[in-house]
XYZ file of C-alpha atoms in Angstrom:
295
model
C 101.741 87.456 107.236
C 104.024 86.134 109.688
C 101.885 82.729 111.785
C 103.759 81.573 114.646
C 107.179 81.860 112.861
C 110.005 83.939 112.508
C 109.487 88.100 112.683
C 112.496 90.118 110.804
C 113.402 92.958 113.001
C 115.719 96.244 112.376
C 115.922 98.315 109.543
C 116.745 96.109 106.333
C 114.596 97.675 103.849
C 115.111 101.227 105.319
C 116.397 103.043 102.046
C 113.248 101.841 100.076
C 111.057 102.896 103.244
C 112.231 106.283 102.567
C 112.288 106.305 98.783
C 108.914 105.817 99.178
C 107.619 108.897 101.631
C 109.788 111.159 98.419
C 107.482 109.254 96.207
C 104.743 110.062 97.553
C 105.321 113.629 98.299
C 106.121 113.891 94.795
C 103.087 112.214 93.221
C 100.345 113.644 96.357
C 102.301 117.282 96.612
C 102.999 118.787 99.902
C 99.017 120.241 100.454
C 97.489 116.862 99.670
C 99.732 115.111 102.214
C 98.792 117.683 104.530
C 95.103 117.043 104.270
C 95.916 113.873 106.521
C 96.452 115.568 109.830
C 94.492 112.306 111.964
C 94.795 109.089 112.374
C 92.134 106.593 111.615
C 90.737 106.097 114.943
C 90.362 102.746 116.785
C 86.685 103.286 116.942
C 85.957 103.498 113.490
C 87.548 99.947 112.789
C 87.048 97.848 115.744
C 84.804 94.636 116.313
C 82.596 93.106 119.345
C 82.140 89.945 119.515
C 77.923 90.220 118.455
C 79.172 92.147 115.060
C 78.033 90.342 112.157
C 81.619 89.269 110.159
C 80.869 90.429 107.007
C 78.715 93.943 107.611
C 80.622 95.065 109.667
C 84.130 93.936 107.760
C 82.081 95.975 104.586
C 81.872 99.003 107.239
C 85.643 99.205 107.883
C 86.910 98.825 104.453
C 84.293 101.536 103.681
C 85.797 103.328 106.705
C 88.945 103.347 105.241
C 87.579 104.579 101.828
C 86.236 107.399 103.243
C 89.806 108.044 105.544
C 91.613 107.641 102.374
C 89.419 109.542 100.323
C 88.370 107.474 97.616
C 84.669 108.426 97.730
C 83.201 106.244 94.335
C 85.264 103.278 95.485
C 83.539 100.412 96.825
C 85.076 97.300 98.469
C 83.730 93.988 98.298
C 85.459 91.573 101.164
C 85.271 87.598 101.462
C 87.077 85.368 103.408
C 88.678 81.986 102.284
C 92.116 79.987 102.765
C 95.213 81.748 101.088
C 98.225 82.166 102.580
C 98.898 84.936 102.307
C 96.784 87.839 104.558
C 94.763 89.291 102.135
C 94.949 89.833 98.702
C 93.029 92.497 95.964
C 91.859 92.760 92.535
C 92.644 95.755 91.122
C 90.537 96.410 88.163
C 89.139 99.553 86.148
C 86.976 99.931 89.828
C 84.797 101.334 90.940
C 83.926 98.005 92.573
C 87.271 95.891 94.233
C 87.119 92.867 95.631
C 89.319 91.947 98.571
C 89.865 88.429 99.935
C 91.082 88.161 103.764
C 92.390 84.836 105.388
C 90.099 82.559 106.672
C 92.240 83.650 110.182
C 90.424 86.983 110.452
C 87.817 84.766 110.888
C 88.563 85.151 114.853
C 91.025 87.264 115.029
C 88.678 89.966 114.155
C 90.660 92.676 116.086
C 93.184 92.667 113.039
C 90.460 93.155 109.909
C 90.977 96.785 110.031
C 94.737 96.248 109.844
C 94.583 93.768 106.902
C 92.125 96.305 105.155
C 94.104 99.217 105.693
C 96.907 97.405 103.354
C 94.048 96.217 100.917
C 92.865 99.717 100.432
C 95.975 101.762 100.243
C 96.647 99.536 97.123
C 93.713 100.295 95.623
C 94.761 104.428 96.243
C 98.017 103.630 94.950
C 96.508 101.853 91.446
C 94.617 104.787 90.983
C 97.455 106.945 91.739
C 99.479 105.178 89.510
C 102.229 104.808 91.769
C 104.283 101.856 91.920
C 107.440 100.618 92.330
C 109.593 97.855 90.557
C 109.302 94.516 91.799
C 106.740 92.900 93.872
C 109.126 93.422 97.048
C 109.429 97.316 96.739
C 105.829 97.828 95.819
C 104.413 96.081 98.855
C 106.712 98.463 101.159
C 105.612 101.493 99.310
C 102.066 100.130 100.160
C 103.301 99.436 103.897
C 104.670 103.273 103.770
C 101.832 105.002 102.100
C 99.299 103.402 104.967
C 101.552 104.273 107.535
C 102.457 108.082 106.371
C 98.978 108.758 105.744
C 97.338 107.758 108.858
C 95.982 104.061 108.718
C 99.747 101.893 108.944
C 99.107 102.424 113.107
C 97.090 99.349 113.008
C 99.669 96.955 110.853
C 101.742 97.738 114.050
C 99.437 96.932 116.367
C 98.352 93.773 114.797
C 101.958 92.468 115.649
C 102.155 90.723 118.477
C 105.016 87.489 119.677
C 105.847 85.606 122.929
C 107.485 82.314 123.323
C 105.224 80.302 121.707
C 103.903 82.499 119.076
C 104.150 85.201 116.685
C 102.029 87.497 114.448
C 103.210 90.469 111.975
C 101.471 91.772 109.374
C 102.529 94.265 106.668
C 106.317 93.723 104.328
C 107.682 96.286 106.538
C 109.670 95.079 109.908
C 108.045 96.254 113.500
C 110.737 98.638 113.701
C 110.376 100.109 110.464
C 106.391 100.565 110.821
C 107.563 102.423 114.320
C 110.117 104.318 112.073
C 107.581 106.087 109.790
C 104.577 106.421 112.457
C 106.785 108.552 113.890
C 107.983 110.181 110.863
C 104.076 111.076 110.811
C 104.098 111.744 114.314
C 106.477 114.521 114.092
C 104.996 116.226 111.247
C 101.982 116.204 112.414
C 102.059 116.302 116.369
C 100.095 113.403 116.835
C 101.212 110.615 119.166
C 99.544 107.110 117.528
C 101.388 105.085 120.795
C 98.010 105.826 123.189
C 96.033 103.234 120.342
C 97.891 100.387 121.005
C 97.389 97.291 122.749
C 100.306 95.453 121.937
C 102.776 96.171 123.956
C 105.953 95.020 121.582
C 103.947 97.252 119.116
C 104.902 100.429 121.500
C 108.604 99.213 121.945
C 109.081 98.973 118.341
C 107.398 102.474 118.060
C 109.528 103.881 120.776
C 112.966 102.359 118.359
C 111.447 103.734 115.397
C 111.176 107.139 117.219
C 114.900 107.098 118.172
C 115.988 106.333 114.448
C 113.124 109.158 113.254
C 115.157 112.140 115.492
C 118.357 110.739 114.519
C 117.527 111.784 110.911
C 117.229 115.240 112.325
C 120.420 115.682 113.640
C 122.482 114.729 110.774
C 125.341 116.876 109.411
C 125.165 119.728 108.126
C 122.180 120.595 110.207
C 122.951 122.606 113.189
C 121.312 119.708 115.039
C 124.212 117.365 114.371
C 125.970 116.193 117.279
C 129.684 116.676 118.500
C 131.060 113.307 116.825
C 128.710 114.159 113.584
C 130.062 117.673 113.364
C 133.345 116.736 113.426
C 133.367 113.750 110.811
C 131.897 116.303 108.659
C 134.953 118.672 109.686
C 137.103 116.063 108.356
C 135.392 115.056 105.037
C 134.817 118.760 104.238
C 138.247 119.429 104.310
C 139.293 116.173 102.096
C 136.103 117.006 99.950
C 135.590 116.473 97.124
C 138.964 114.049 96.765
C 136.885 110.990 97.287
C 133.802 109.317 97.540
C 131.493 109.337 100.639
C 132.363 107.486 103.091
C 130.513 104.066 104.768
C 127.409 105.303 107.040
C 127.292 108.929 105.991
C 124.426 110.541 103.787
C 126.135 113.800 103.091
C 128.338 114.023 99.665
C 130.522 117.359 98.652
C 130.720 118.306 95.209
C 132.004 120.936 92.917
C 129.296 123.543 91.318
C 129.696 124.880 88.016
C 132.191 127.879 88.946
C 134.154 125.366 91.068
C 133.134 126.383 94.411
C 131.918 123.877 97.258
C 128.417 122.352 98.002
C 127.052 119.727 100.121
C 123.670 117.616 99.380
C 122.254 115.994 101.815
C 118.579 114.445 102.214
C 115.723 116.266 104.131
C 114.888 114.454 107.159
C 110.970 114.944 106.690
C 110.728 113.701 102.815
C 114.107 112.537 102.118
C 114.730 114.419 98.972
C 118.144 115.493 98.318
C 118.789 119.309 98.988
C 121.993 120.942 97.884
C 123.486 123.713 99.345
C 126.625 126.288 98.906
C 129.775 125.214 101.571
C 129.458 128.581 103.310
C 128.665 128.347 107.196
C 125.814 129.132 108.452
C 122.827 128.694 106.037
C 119.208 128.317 106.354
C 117.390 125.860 103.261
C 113.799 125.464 102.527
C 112.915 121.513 100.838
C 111.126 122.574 97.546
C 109.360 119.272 98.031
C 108.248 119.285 101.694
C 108.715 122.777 102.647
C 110.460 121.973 105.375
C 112.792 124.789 106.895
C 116.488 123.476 107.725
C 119.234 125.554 109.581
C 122.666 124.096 108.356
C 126.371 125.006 109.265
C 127.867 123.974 106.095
């Protein structure tokens, strides 16, 4: 939890951020991650000022039990000093108890965020999906929350001015931004009407730019004049070398010493591989998604 000092912006642990959506296509499938067509909604986790702290901080983490459908789990939250935001025991369940810092104390508006994080570790654990390192884990947690419906509100709990700051979550602003609106266009939903921080909806808007970029990468028939003709280039010089700086295609021989290009799928991210031939239309085994390429 960033506290009136310094937020990281841009895109520094981007690659990990997208190592993560494959991993969790791969572990959920492509029908379970479908099953999460809407958002949590700001209703469901927000506080007035008469709400009792700790019934109603039970009825959002219970909230986001039910949103990420761990029906026999049940959260147990307390408040104390830590300094980190919030922190959770992950045990044999089906009882978890989850500590938030004493600052939630009154700035209520944020619990749901806090929880959201708390919760999509205990999906995770019983998932038994992890990464390596304490670093990578957290941003597959930051990911999973975020692709699945809940990470809106990590966003919107960041908020900074000149003379304070608040971010929540491993991931930078720009990076939450980045995969709400990976979710955003798979699913058609537009998160950016639930926010009330407005440097929450410029990061959004920055993540949005980088999400369509993705989409109109070489080889996809997307790609852009510059992008089509770099690929021109290296295609012709392929497979002489390695790839170059800033480009996510590769060429490589198959086994009868023809041509083919792998490239990653700009919903999941897995790496699809495909005959140098033209035109040429590739379905991701993992997300199903439907690419036309000119190879």
């Amino acid at each position: 939890m960033a506290n009136d000092g310094p937020v990281e912006h841009g895109y520094p642990h981007l690659e990990t951020v997208r190592a993560a959506v494959t991993a969790l296509y791969k572990r959920l499938s492509y029908d379970t991650v479908r099953t999460y067509p809407t958002s949590v909604l700001p209703v469901d986790v927000a506080f007035c000022d008469t709400d009792d702290l700790y019934l109603r901080a039970q009825r959002v983490a219970h909230e986001l039990v039910r949103h990420y459908r761990l029906p026999d789990a049940r959260l147990v939250v307390s408040f104390r000093e830590m300094r980190h935001a919030a922190s959770v025991e992950l045990a044999a369940g089906p009882e978890y108890f989850v500590e938030l810092n004493d600052r939630f104390r009154t700035h209520r508006r944020d619990i749901g965020a806090a929880l959201a994080h708390e919760v999509m570790h205990v999906y995770l654990h019983r998932l038994d999906l992890s990464f390596p390192g304490v670093r990578d884990n957290e941003i597959l947690t930051d990911t999973a929350a975020t692709y699945l419906g809940a990470g809106w509100l990590l966003l919107d709990a960041y908020r900074e001015d000149g003379a304070s700051s608040q971010k929540l979550g491993y991931l930078t602003p720009e990076e939450f931004g980045y995969v709400l609106a990976k979710r955003a266009l798979l699913f058609g939903e537009d998160p950016s009407v639930w926010f009330t921080s407005a440097q929450a909806y410029t990061a959004y808007v920055k993540g949005m730019e980088l999400a369509r970029r993705d989409g109109r990468q070489p080889p996809l028939t997307a790609a852009g004049w510059a992008g089509r003709r770099r690929y021109a280039r290296d295609r012709r010089h392929a497979p002489a070398g390695p790839p170059q700086p800033g480009v996510r295609y590769a060429f490589s021989p198959d086994g009868g010493g023809r041509l083919r290009v792998s490239f990653p799928c700009p919903t999941c991210h897995q790496r699809i591989r495909v005959p140098v031939r033209g035109r040429v239309r590739a379905r991701c085994a993992l997300c199903r998604s439907v690419l036309e390429c000119d190879t």
